[in-house]
Amino acid sequence: MKQAHQSESEPLWKDEFSIESAHETIVNRRQFTKFLTLTSLGMFVGNLWILSKTWFDKQSLFPKTVIAKADEVPIGAVKLFRYPTEADPCIMVRTSQDQFVAYSQKCTHLSCPVHYSQKTGQIECPCHEGSFSLHTGEVLKGPPPRPLPRIVLEKKDGLLLAIGIDIQNE
Amino acid sequence: MNNYKHDTRSRSRRQYMVAIDGALALNAILVIVQMWLLTASLEAYLSGHKDSALPGAVFSGLLFAGTMGLYIFVRRLERQAKDKGF
Ligand code: FES
């Protein structure tokens, strides 16, 4: 009991720098355990950060943005726009009289801007020859790992509106 | 007699060391699992699977509680060993 009291009242440095070699082995192990625990804390904070980002993303709903007048885009033509922010380039293609498709213009491989090729009828990426289906955004060829995120469109009073993004995971 | 005393003492010290080493190894395993969990959560988040964020954070919290518990355990063992003069 007396000894226990003594060790508690010892200065802190004696805890960390033991003068006895036998005790030093234990100190080293304890310090390593402490390091691992702090690493674990860091990773827990990382997971909390991901959780908070998810919550924040869920709360920020996509705005409704007018892209174009429906009749100003001819069939087979392309309209570029930005959605949901100015930093997000997107591409819209009119595929028939009353069908429009729109995708993020960033390739899911390394973010090169994709374009619509009338010759092949596909959305293509010039960087590594990836190509995506015009109708679904699915990967048809090349290194892109995921389909293009699809921009959800709405037609209202002759106007085309972007109302959301469908990430389209496989 | 003296030899016997020395034997008991060293056996106890060995027991402390085994317990501390065990806790340390378990701690390392928990940290590796947590590292994998963080990578998997990040991967899921970046590919748009947002549903896995909450279970990921809960498991990560549990693993952290585990490592914290082991650290407290090692600390307690260290104190006991010190008090016994090892
Ligand atoms: S960036 Fe598009 S295929 Fe590589």
PDB file of C-alpha atoms and ligand atoms in Angstrom:
ATOM      1  CA  MET A   1       0.000   0.000   0.000  1.00  0.00           C
ATOM      2  CA  LYS A   2       2.839   2.268   0.950  1.00  0.00           C
ATOM      3  CA  GLN A   3       4.604   1.429  -2.271  1.00  0.00           C
ATOM      4  CA  ALA A   4       1.493   2.105  -4.319  1.00  0.00           C
ATOM      5  CA  HIS A   5       1.223   5.537  -2.778  1.00  0.00           C
ATOM      6  CA  GLN A   6       4.876   6.213  -3.458  1.00  0.00           C
ATOM      7  CA  SER A   7       4.626   5.360  -7.148  1.00  0.00           C
ATOM      8  CA  GLU A   8       1.618   7.672  -7.567  1.00  0.00           C
ATOM      9  CA  SER A   9       3.462  10.612  -6.040  1.00  0.00           C
ATOM     10  CA  GLU A  10       6.529  10.120  -8.237  1.00  0.00           C
ATOM     11  CA  PRO A  11       7.275  12.799 -10.780  1.00  0.00           C
ATOM     12  CA  LEU A  12       5.881  12.094 -14.255  1.00  0.00           C
ATOM     13  CA  TRP A  13       9.243  11.860 -15.975  1.00  0.00           C
ATOM     14  CA  LYS A  14      10.141   8.848 -13.842  1.00  0.00           C
ATOM     15  CA  ASP A  15       7.130   7.119 -15.345  1.00  0.00           C
ATOM     16  CA  GLU A  16       8.373   7.703 -18.864  1.00  0.00           C
ATOM     17  CA  PHE A  17      12.133   7.304 -18.361  1.00  0.00           C
ATOM     18  CA  SER A  18      12.680   4.431 -16.027  1.00  0.00           C
ATOM     19  CA  ILE A  19      16.145   3.976 -14.581  1.00  0.00           C
ATOM     20  CA  GLU A  20      15.606   0.243 -14.100  1.00  0.00           C
ATOM     21  CA  SER A  21      16.137  -1.781 -17.262  1.00  0.00           C
ATOM     22  CA  ALA A  22      13.492  -4.347 -16.249  1.00  0.00           C
ATOM     23  CA  HIS A  23      10.864  -1.675 -15.911  1.00  0.00           C
ATOM     24  CA  GLU A  24      11.979   0.040 -19.087  1.00  0.00           C
ATOM     25  CA  THR A  25      10.781  -2.919 -21.174  1.00  0.00           C
ATOM     26  CA  ILE A  26       7.316  -2.423 -19.745  1.00  0.00           C
ATOM     27  CA  VAL A  27       7.494   1.339 -20.320  1.00  0.00           C
ATOM     28  CA  ASN A  28       8.416   0.781 -23.977  1.00  0.00           C
ATOM     29  CA  ARG A  29       5.465  -1.546 -24.474  1.00  0.00           C
ATOM     30  CA  ARG A  30       3.099   0.819 -22.713  1.00  0.00           C
ATOM     31  CA  GLN A  31       4.295   3.717 -24.853  1.00  0.00           C
ATOM     32  CA  PHE A  32       3.772   1.689 -28.005  1.00  0.00           C
ATOM     33  CA  THR A  33       0.263   0.775 -26.826  1.00  0.00           C
ATOM     34  CA  LYS A  34      -0.368   4.482 -26.266  1.00  0.00           C
ATOM     35  CA  PHE A  35       0.814   5.230 -29.803  1.00  0.00           C
ATOM     36  CA  LEU A  36      -1.528   2.572 -31.200  1.00  0.00           C
ATOM     37  CA  THR A  37      -4.418   3.967 -29.164  1.00  0.00           C
ATOM     38  CA  LEU A  38      -3.791   7.478 -30.487  1.00  0.00           C
ATOM     39  CA  THR A  39      -3.640   6.088 -34.041  1.00  0.00           C
ATOM     40  CA  SER A  40      -6.947   4.391 -33.356  1.00  0.00           C
ATOM     41  CA  LEU A  41      -8.385   7.706 -32.137  1.00  0.00           C
ATOM     42  CA  GLY A  42      -7.220   9.369 -35.354  1.00  0.00           C
ATOM     43  CA  MET A  43      -8.961   6.731 -37.451  1.00  0.00           C
ATOM     44  CA  PHE A  44     -12.140   7.048 -35.400  1.00  0.00           C
ATOM     45  CA  VAL A  45     -12.087  10.804 -36.079  1.00  0.00           C
ATOM     46  CA  GLY A  46     -11.652   9.962 -39.785  1.00  0.00           C
ATOM     47  CA  ASN A  47     -14.767   7.776 -39.718  1.00  0.00           C
ATOM     48  CA  LEU A  48     -16.686  10.543 -37.916  1.00  0.00           C
ATOM     49  CA  TRP A  49     -15.566  12.977 -40.605  1.00  0.00           C
ATOM     50  CA  ILE A  50     -16.933  10.669 -43.314  1.00  0.00           C
ATOM     51  CA  LEU A  51     -20.196  10.400 -41.358  1.00  0.00           C
ATOM     52  CA  SER A  52     -20.498  14.177 -41.015  1.00  0.00           C
ATOM     53  CA  LYS A  53     -19.760  14.647 -44.730  1.00  0.00           C
ATOM     54  CA  THR A  54     -22.531  12.150 -45.532  1.00  0.00           C
ATOM     55  CA  TRP A  55     -24.963  14.002 -43.307  1.00  0.00           C
ATOM     56  CA  PHE A  56     -23.992  17.349 -44.750  1.00  0.00           C
ATOM     57  CA  ASP A  57     -24.378  16.048 -48.315  1.00  0.00           C
ATOM     58  CA  LYS A  58     -27.795  14.630 -47.517  1.00  0.00           C
ATOM     59  CA  GLN A  59     -28.956  17.961 -46.156  1.00  0.00           C
ATOM     60  CA  SER A  60     -27.819  20.000 -49.132  1.00  0.00           C
ATOM     61  CA  LEU A  61     -30.554  19.076 -51.597  1.00  0.00           C
ATOM     62  CA  PHE A  62     -29.928  19.640 -55.265  1.00  0.00           C
ATOM     63  CA  PRO A  63     -31.310  22.911 -56.571  1.00  0.00           C
ATOM     64  CA  LYS A  64     -33.662  23.122 -59.540  1.00  0.00           C
ATOM     65  CA  THR A  65     -31.766  24.813 -62.333  1.00  0.00           C
ATOM     66  CA  VAL A  66     -32.988  25.792 -65.782  1.00  0.00           C
ATOM     67  CA  ILE A  67     -30.628  24.377 -68.412  1.00  0.00           C
ATOM     68  CA  ALA A  68     -32.234  25.369 -71.692  1.00  0.00           C
ATOM     69  CA  LYS A  69     -35.469  25.800 -73.577  1.00  0.00           C
ATOM     70  CA  ALA A  70     -36.481  22.366 -74.859  1.00  0.00           C
ATOM     71  CA  ASP A  71     -36.864  23.517 -78.468  1.00  0.00           C
ATOM     72  CA  GLU A  72     -33.551  25.358 -78.658  1.00  0.00           C
ATOM     73  CA  VAL A  73     -31.644  22.037 -78.756  1.00  0.00           C
ATOM     74  CA  PRO A  74     -32.022  20.154 -82.064  1.00  0.00           C
ATOM     75  CA  ILE A  75     -32.202  16.329 -82.102  1.00  0.00           C
ATOM     76  CA  GLY A  76     -28.699  14.866 -81.835  1.00  0.00           C
ATOM     77  CA  ALA A  77     -27.264  18.163 -80.576  1.00  0.00           C
ATOM     78  CA  VAL A  78     -25.358  18.751 -77.377  1.00  0.00           C
ATOM     79  CA  LYS A  79     -25.771  21.374 -74.703  1.00  0.00           C
ATOM     80  CA  LEU A  80     -23.098  21.907 -72.067  1.00  0.00           C
ATOM     81  CA  PHE A  81     -24.062  23.289 -68.687  1.00  0.00           C
ATOM     82  CA  ARG A  82     -22.911  23.296 -65.074  1.00  0.00           C
ATOM     83  CA  TYR A  83     -24.746  21.561 -62.268  1.00  0.00           C
ATOM     84  CA  PRO A  84     -25.137  21.659 -59.270  1.00  0.00           C
ATOM     85  CA  THR A  85     -22.316  24.209 -58.919  1.00  0.00           C
ATOM     86  CA  GLU A  86     -20.198  26.181 -61.369  1.00  0.00           C
ATOM     87  CA  ALA A  87     -17.393  23.673 -60.783  1.00  0.00           C
ATOM     88  CA  ASP A  88     -19.407  20.722 -62.116  1.00  0.00           C
ATOM     89  CA  PRO A  89     -19.474  20.551 -65.916  1.00  0.00           C
ATOM     90  CA  CYS A  90     -22.273  18.469 -67.449  1.00  0.00           C
ATOM     91  CA  ILE A  91     -23.322  17.398 -70.899  1.00  0.00           C
ATOM     92  CA  MET A  92     -26.862  17.047 -72.239  1.00  0.00           C
ATOM     93  CA  VAL A  93     -27.829  15.330 -75.507  1.00  0.00           C
ATOM     94  CA  ARG A  94     -31.223  15.388 -77.177  1.00  0.00           C
ATOM     95  CA  THR A  95     -31.691  11.826 -78.360  1.00  0.00           C
ATOM     96  CA  SER A  96     -35.156  12.124 -79.921  1.00  0.00           C
ATOM     97  CA  GLN A  97     -38.099  14.489 -80.254  1.00  0.00           C
ATOM     98  CA  ASP A  98     -38.913  14.319 -76.561  1.00  0.00           C
ATOM     99  CA  GLN A  99     -35.986  12.500 -74.987  1.00  0.00           C
ATOM    100  CA  PHE A 100     -33.048  14.190 -73.343  1.00  0.00           C
ATOM    101  CA  VAL A 101     -30.186  12.626 -71.418  1.00  0.00           C
ATOM    102  CA  ALA A 102     -27.635  14.440 -69.284  1.00  0.00           C
ATOM    103  CA  TYR A 103     -24.506  13.289 -67.459  1.00  0.00           C
ATOM    104  CA  SER A 104     -21.640  14.716 -65.531  1.00  0.00           C
ATOM    105  CA  GLN A 105     -18.961  15.633 -68.030  1.00  0.00           C
ATOM    106  CA  LYS A 106     -16.158  14.351 -65.798  1.00  0.00           C
ATOM    107  CA  CYS A 107     -14.962  10.898 -66.829  1.00  0.00           C
ATOM    108  CA  THR A 108     -15.145   8.469 -63.889  1.00  0.00           C
ATOM    109  CA  HIS A 109     -11.594   7.333 -64.658  1.00  0.00           C
ATOM    110  CA  LEU A 110      -9.421  10.421 -64.269  1.00  0.00           C
ATOM    111  CA  SER A 111     -11.941  13.246 -64.739  1.00  0.00           C
ATOM    112  CA  CYS A 112     -11.180  14.190 -68.346  1.00  0.00           C
ATOM    113  CA  PRO A 113     -14.120  15.946 -70.016  1.00  0.00           C
ATOM    114  CA  VAL A 114     -16.219  13.472 -72.007  1.00  0.00           C
ATOM    115  CA  HIS A 115     -17.931  14.355 -75.305  1.00  0.00           C
ATOM    116  CA  TYR A 116     -20.728  12.999 -77.459  1.00  0.00           C
ATOM    117  CA  SER A 117     -19.642  11.321 -80.680  1.00  0.00           C
ATOM    118  CA  GLN A 118     -22.375  11.411 -83.337  1.00  0.00           C
ATOM    119  CA  LYS A 119     -20.381   8.902 -85.380  1.00  0.00           C
ATOM    120  CA  THR A 120     -20.531   6.149 -82.745  1.00  0.00           C
ATOM    121  CA  GLY A 121     -23.588   7.358 -80.872  1.00  0.00           C
ATOM    122  CA  GLN A 122     -21.661   7.053 -77.610  1.00  0.00           C
ATOM    123  CA  ILE A 123     -20.201   9.353 -75.010  1.00  0.00           C
ATOM    124  CA  GLU A 124     -16.444   9.135 -75.313  1.00  0.00           C
ATOM    125  CA  CYS A 125     -13.448  10.103 -73.286  1.00  0.00           C
ATOM    126  CA  PRO A 126     -10.433  11.218 -75.325  1.00  0.00           C
ATOM    127  CA  CYS A 127      -7.854  10.583 -72.600  1.00  0.00           C
ATOM    128  CA  HIS A 128      -7.757   6.775 -72.456  1.00  0.00           C
ATOM    129  CA  GLU A 129     -10.414   5.885 -75.006  1.00  0.00           C
ATOM    130  CA  GLY A 130     -13.131   5.102 -72.512  1.00  0.00           C
ATOM    131  CA  SER A 131     -16.701   5.171 -73.769  1.00  0.00           C
ATOM    132  CA  PHE A 132     -20.107   5.241 -72.150  1.00  0.00           C
ATOM    133  CA  SER A 133     -23.600   4.376 -73.337  1.00  0.00           C
ATOM    134  CA  LEU A 134     -25.534   7.454 -74.405  1.00  0.00           C
ATOM    135  CA  HIS A 135     -28.782   6.088 -73.001  1.00  0.00           C
ATOM    136  CA  THR A 136     -27.659   4.733 -69.621  1.00  0.00           C
ATOM    137  CA  GLY A 137     -24.213   6.187 -68.952  1.00  0.00           C
ATOM    138  CA  GLU A 138     -22.802   2.671 -68.443  1.00  0.00           C
ATOM    139  CA  VAL A 139     -19.199   1.937 -69.283  1.00  0.00           C
ATOM    140  CA  LEU A 140     -18.908   0.271 -72.688  1.00  0.00           C
ATOM    141  CA  LYS A 141     -15.167   0.305 -73.143  1.00  0.00           C
ATOM    142  CA  GLY A 142     -11.928   1.399 -71.541  1.00  0.00           C
ATOM    143  CA  PRO A 143     -10.669   1.994 -68.015  1.00  0.00           C
ATOM    144  CA  PRO A 144     -13.503   3.988 -66.350  1.00  0.00           C
ATOM    145  CA  PRO A 145     -14.541   2.028 -63.241  1.00  0.00           C
ATOM    146  CA  ARG A 146     -18.069   3.403 -62.896  1.00  0.00           C
ATOM    147  CA  PRO A 147     -20.928   4.712 -65.040  1.00  0.00           C
ATOM    148  CA  LEU A 148     -21.249   8.464 -65.525  1.00  0.00           C
ATOM    149  CA  PRO A 149     -23.395  10.153 -62.872  1.00  0.00           C
ATOM    150  CA  ARG A 150     -26.721  10.926 -64.510  1.00  0.00           C
ATOM    151  CA  ILE A 151     -28.316  14.344 -64.146  1.00  0.00           C
ATOM    152  CA  VAL A 152     -32.023  13.989 -63.452  1.00  0.00           C
ATOM    153  CA  LEU A 153     -33.992  16.216 -65.826  1.00  0.00           C
ATOM    154  CA  GLU A 154     -37.505  17.581 -65.748  1.00  0.00           C
ATOM    155  CA  LYS A 155     -39.433  19.255 -68.519  1.00  0.00           C
ATOM    156  CA  LYS A 156     -41.733  22.022 -67.430  1.00  0.00           C
ATOM    157  CA  ASP A 157     -43.432  24.714 -69.497  1.00  0.00           C
ATOM    158  CA  GLY A 158     -41.077  24.099 -72.408  1.00  0.00           C
ATOM    159  CA  LEU A 159     -38.046  24.467 -70.150  1.00  0.00           C
ATOM    160  CA  LEU A 160     -35.523  21.784 -69.227  1.00  0.00           C
ATOM    161  CA  LEU A 161     -34.598  21.724 -65.576  1.00  0.00           C
ATOM    162  CA  ALA A 162     -31.857  19.791 -63.779  1.00  0.00           C
ATOM    163  CA  ILE A 163     -33.315  18.559 -60.489  1.00  0.00           C
ATOM    164  CA  GLY A 164     -30.792  16.079 -59.096  1.00  0.00           C
ATOM    165  CA  ILE A 165     -27.949  13.665 -59.634  1.00  0.00           C
ATOM    166  CA  ASP A 166     -28.137   9.884 -59.766  1.00  0.00           C
ATOM    167  CA  ILE A 167     -24.678   8.539 -58.929  1.00  0.00           C
ATOM    168  CA  GLN A 168     -25.476   5.209 -60.687  1.00  0.00           C
ATOM    169  CA  ASN A 169     -23.401   2.702 -58.790  1.00  0.00           C
ATOM    170  CA  GLU A 170     -23.079  -0.752 -60.169  1.00  0.00           C
TER     171      GLU A 170
ATOM    172  CA  MET B   1      15.255 -20.597  -0.339  1.00  0.00           C
ATOM    173  CA  ASN B   2      16.735 -17.657  -2.056  1.00  0.00           C
ATOM    174  CA  ASN B   3      16.567 -19.486  -5.383  1.00  0.00           C
ATOM    175  CA  TYR B   4      12.918 -20.337  -4.805  1.00  0.00           C
ATOM    176  CA  LYS B   5      12.165 -16.671  -4.119  1.00  0.00           C
ATOM    177  CA  HIS B   6      13.956 -15.655  -7.279  1.00  0.00           C
ATOM    178  CA  ASP B   7      11.940 -18.248  -9.295  1.00  0.00           C
ATOM    179  CA  THR B   8       8.572 -17.030  -8.008  1.00  0.00           C
ATOM    180  CA  ARG B   9       9.564 -13.475  -8.683  1.00  0.00           C
ATOM    181  CA  SER B  10      10.701 -14.144 -12.220  1.00  0.00           C
ATOM    182  CA  ARG B  11       7.611 -16.228 -12.966  1.00  0.00           C
ATOM    183  CA  SER B  12       5.394 -13.354 -11.886  1.00  0.00           C
ATOM    184  CA  ARG B  13       7.342 -10.926 -13.940  1.00  0.00           C
ATOM    185  CA  ARG B  14       7.046 -13.276 -16.908  1.00  0.00           C
ATOM    186  CA  GLN B  15       3.305 -13.417 -16.341  1.00  0.00           C
ATOM    187  CA  TYR B  16       3.085  -9.629 -16.395  1.00  0.00           C
ATOM    188  CA  MET B  17       5.118  -9.521 -19.577  1.00  0.00           C
ATOM    189  CA  VAL B  18       2.911 -12.131 -21.251  1.00  0.00           C
ATOM    190  CA  ALA B  19      -0.216 -10.174 -20.300  1.00  0.00           C
ATOM    191  CA  ILE B  20       1.279  -6.903 -21.550  1.00  0.00           C
ATOM    192  CA  ASP B  21       2.532  -8.474 -24.787  1.00  0.00           C
ATOM    193  CA  GLY B  22      -0.866 -10.067 -25.349  1.00  0.00           C
ATOM    194  CA  ALA B  23      -2.644  -6.759 -24.847  1.00  0.00           C
ATOM    195  CA  LEU B  24      -0.173  -5.062 -27.176  1.00  0.00           C
ATOM    196  CA  ALA B  25      -0.710  -7.673 -29.896  1.00  0.00           C
ATOM    197  CA  LEU B  26      -4.475  -7.442 -29.559  1.00  0.00           C
ATOM    198  CA  ASN B  27      -4.228  -3.650 -29.735  1.00  0.00           C
ATOM    199  CA  ALA B  28      -2.235  -3.900 -32.956  1.00  0.00           C
ATOM    200  CA  ILE B  29      -4.841  -6.251 -34.460  1.00  0.00           C
ATOM    201  CA  LEU B  30      -7.659  -3.852 -33.539  1.00  0.00           C
ATOM    202  CA  VAL B  31      -5.770  -0.949 -35.145  1.00  0.00           C
ATOM    203  CA  ILE B  32      -5.223  -2.953 -38.354  1.00  0.00           C
ATOM    204  CA  VAL B  33      -8.931  -3.836 -38.503  1.00  0.00           C
ATOM    205  CA  GLN B  34      -9.808  -0.185 -37.904  1.00  0.00           C
ATOM    206  CA  MET B  35      -7.432   0.891 -40.667  1.00  0.00           C
ATOM    207  CA  TRP B  36      -9.183  -1.489 -43.044  1.00  0.00           C
ATOM    208  CA  LEU B  37     -12.562  -0.144 -41.870  1.00  0.00           C
ATOM    209  CA  LEU B  38     -11.541   3.455 -42.515  1.00  0.00           C
ATOM    210  CA  THR B  39     -10.282   2.609 -46.013  1.00  0.00           C
ATOM    211  CA  ALA B  40     -13.474   0.695 -46.796  1.00  0.00           C
ATOM    212  CA  SER B  41     -15.683   3.534 -45.481  1.00  0.00           C
ATOM    213  CA  LEU B  42     -13.771   6.104 -47.510  1.00  0.00           C
ATOM    214  CA  GLU B  43     -13.965   3.963 -50.613  1.00  0.00           C
ATOM    215  CA  ALA B  44     -17.718   3.497 -50.103  1.00  0.00           C
ATOM    216  CA  TYR B  45     -18.234   7.213 -49.483  1.00  0.00           C
ATOM    217  CA  LEU B  46     -16.309   8.224 -52.603  1.00  0.00           C
ATOM    218  CA  SER B  47     -18.257   5.818 -54.749  1.00  0.00           C
ATOM    219  CA  GLY B  48     -21.556   7.190 -53.444  1.00  0.00           C
ATOM    220  CA  HIS B  49     -22.583   4.426 -50.992  1.00  0.00           C
ATOM    221  CA  LYS B  50     -23.603   6.705 -48.166  1.00  0.00           C
ATOM    222  CA  ASP B  51     -25.404   4.076 -46.072  1.00  0.00           C
ATOM    223  CA  SER B  52     -22.208   2.506 -44.782  1.00  0.00           C
ATOM    224  CA  ALA B  53     -20.959   5.684 -43.067  1.00  0.00           C
ATOM    225  CA  LEU B  54     -22.965   5.213 -39.850  1.00  0.00           C
ATOM    226  CA  PRO B  55     -22.131   1.541 -39.196  1.00  0.00           C
ATOM    227  CA  GLY B  56     -18.525   2.333 -40.116  1.00  0.00           C
ATOM    228  CA  ALA B  57     -18.350   5.110 -37.524  1.00  0.00           C
ATOM    229  CA  VAL B  58     -20.043   2.953 -34.863  1.00  0.00           C
ATOM    230  CA  PHE B  59     -17.639   0.039 -35.415  1.00  0.00           C
ATOM    231  CA  SER B  60     -14.697   2.391 -35.483  1.00  0.00           C
ATOM    232  CA  GLY B  61     -15.877   3.847 -32.149  1.00  0.00           C
ATOM    233  CA  LEU B  62     -16.119   0.353 -30.674  1.00  0.00           C
ATOM    234  CA  LEU B  63     -12.635  -0.515 -31.897  1.00  0.00           C
ATOM    235  CA  PHE B  64     -11.308   2.715 -30.401  1.00  0.00           C
ATOM    236  CA  ALA B  65     -13.021   1.871 -27.100  1.00  0.00           C
ATOM    237  CA  GLY B  66     -11.281  -1.512 -27.296  1.00  0.00           C
ATOM    238  CA  THR B  67      -7.831  -0.024 -27.863  1.00  0.00           C
ATOM    239  CA  MET B  68      -8.460   2.506 -25.084  1.00  0.00           C
ATOM    240  CA  GLY B  69      -9.483  -0.300 -22.732  1.00  0.00           C
ATOM    241  CA  LEU B  70      -6.341  -2.242 -23.577  1.00  0.00           C
ATOM    242  CA  TYR B  71      -4.207   0.821 -22.966  1.00  0.00           C
ATOM    243  CA  ILE B  72      -5.781   1.300 -19.538  1.00  0.00           C
ATOM    244  CA  PHE B  73      -5.219  -2.411 -18.862  1.00  0.00           C
ATOM    245  CA  VAL B  74      -1.529  -2.166 -19.796  1.00  0.00           C
ATOM    246  CA  ARG B  75      -1.166   0.934 -17.629  1.00  0.00           C
ATOM    247  CA  ARG B  76      -2.709  -0.839 -14.687  1.00  0.00           C
ATOM    248  CA  LEU B  77      -0.436  -3.849 -15.157  1.00  0.00           C
ATOM    249  CA  GLU B  78       2.559  -1.557 -15.337  1.00  0.00           C
ATOM    250  CA  ARG B  79       1.602   0.077 -12.041  1.00  0.00           C
ATOM    251  CA  GLN B  80       1.107  -3.282 -10.373  1.00  0.00           C
ATOM    252  CA  ALA B  81       4.446  -4.548 -11.686  1.00  0.00           C
ATOM    253  CA  LYS B  82       6.154  -1.417 -10.488  1.00  0.00           C
ATOM    254  CA  ASP B  83       4.574  -1.651  -7.066  1.00  0.00           C
ATOM    255  CA  LYS B  84       5.787  -5.236  -6.771  1.00  0.00           C
ATOM    256  CA  GLY B  85       9.241  -4.023  -7.622  1.00  0.00           C
ATOM    257  CA  PHE B  86       9.604  -5.688 -11.061  1.00  0.00           C
TER     258      PHE B  86
HETATM  259  S1  FES C   1      -9.878   9.802 -68.016  1.00  0.00           S
HETATM  260 FE1  FES C   1     -11.436   9.022 -69.236  1.00  0.00          FE
HETATM  261  S2  FES C   1     -10.723   7.122 -69.804  1.00  0.00           S
HETATM  262 FE2  FES C   1      -9.156   7.886 -68.571  1.00  0.00          FE
END
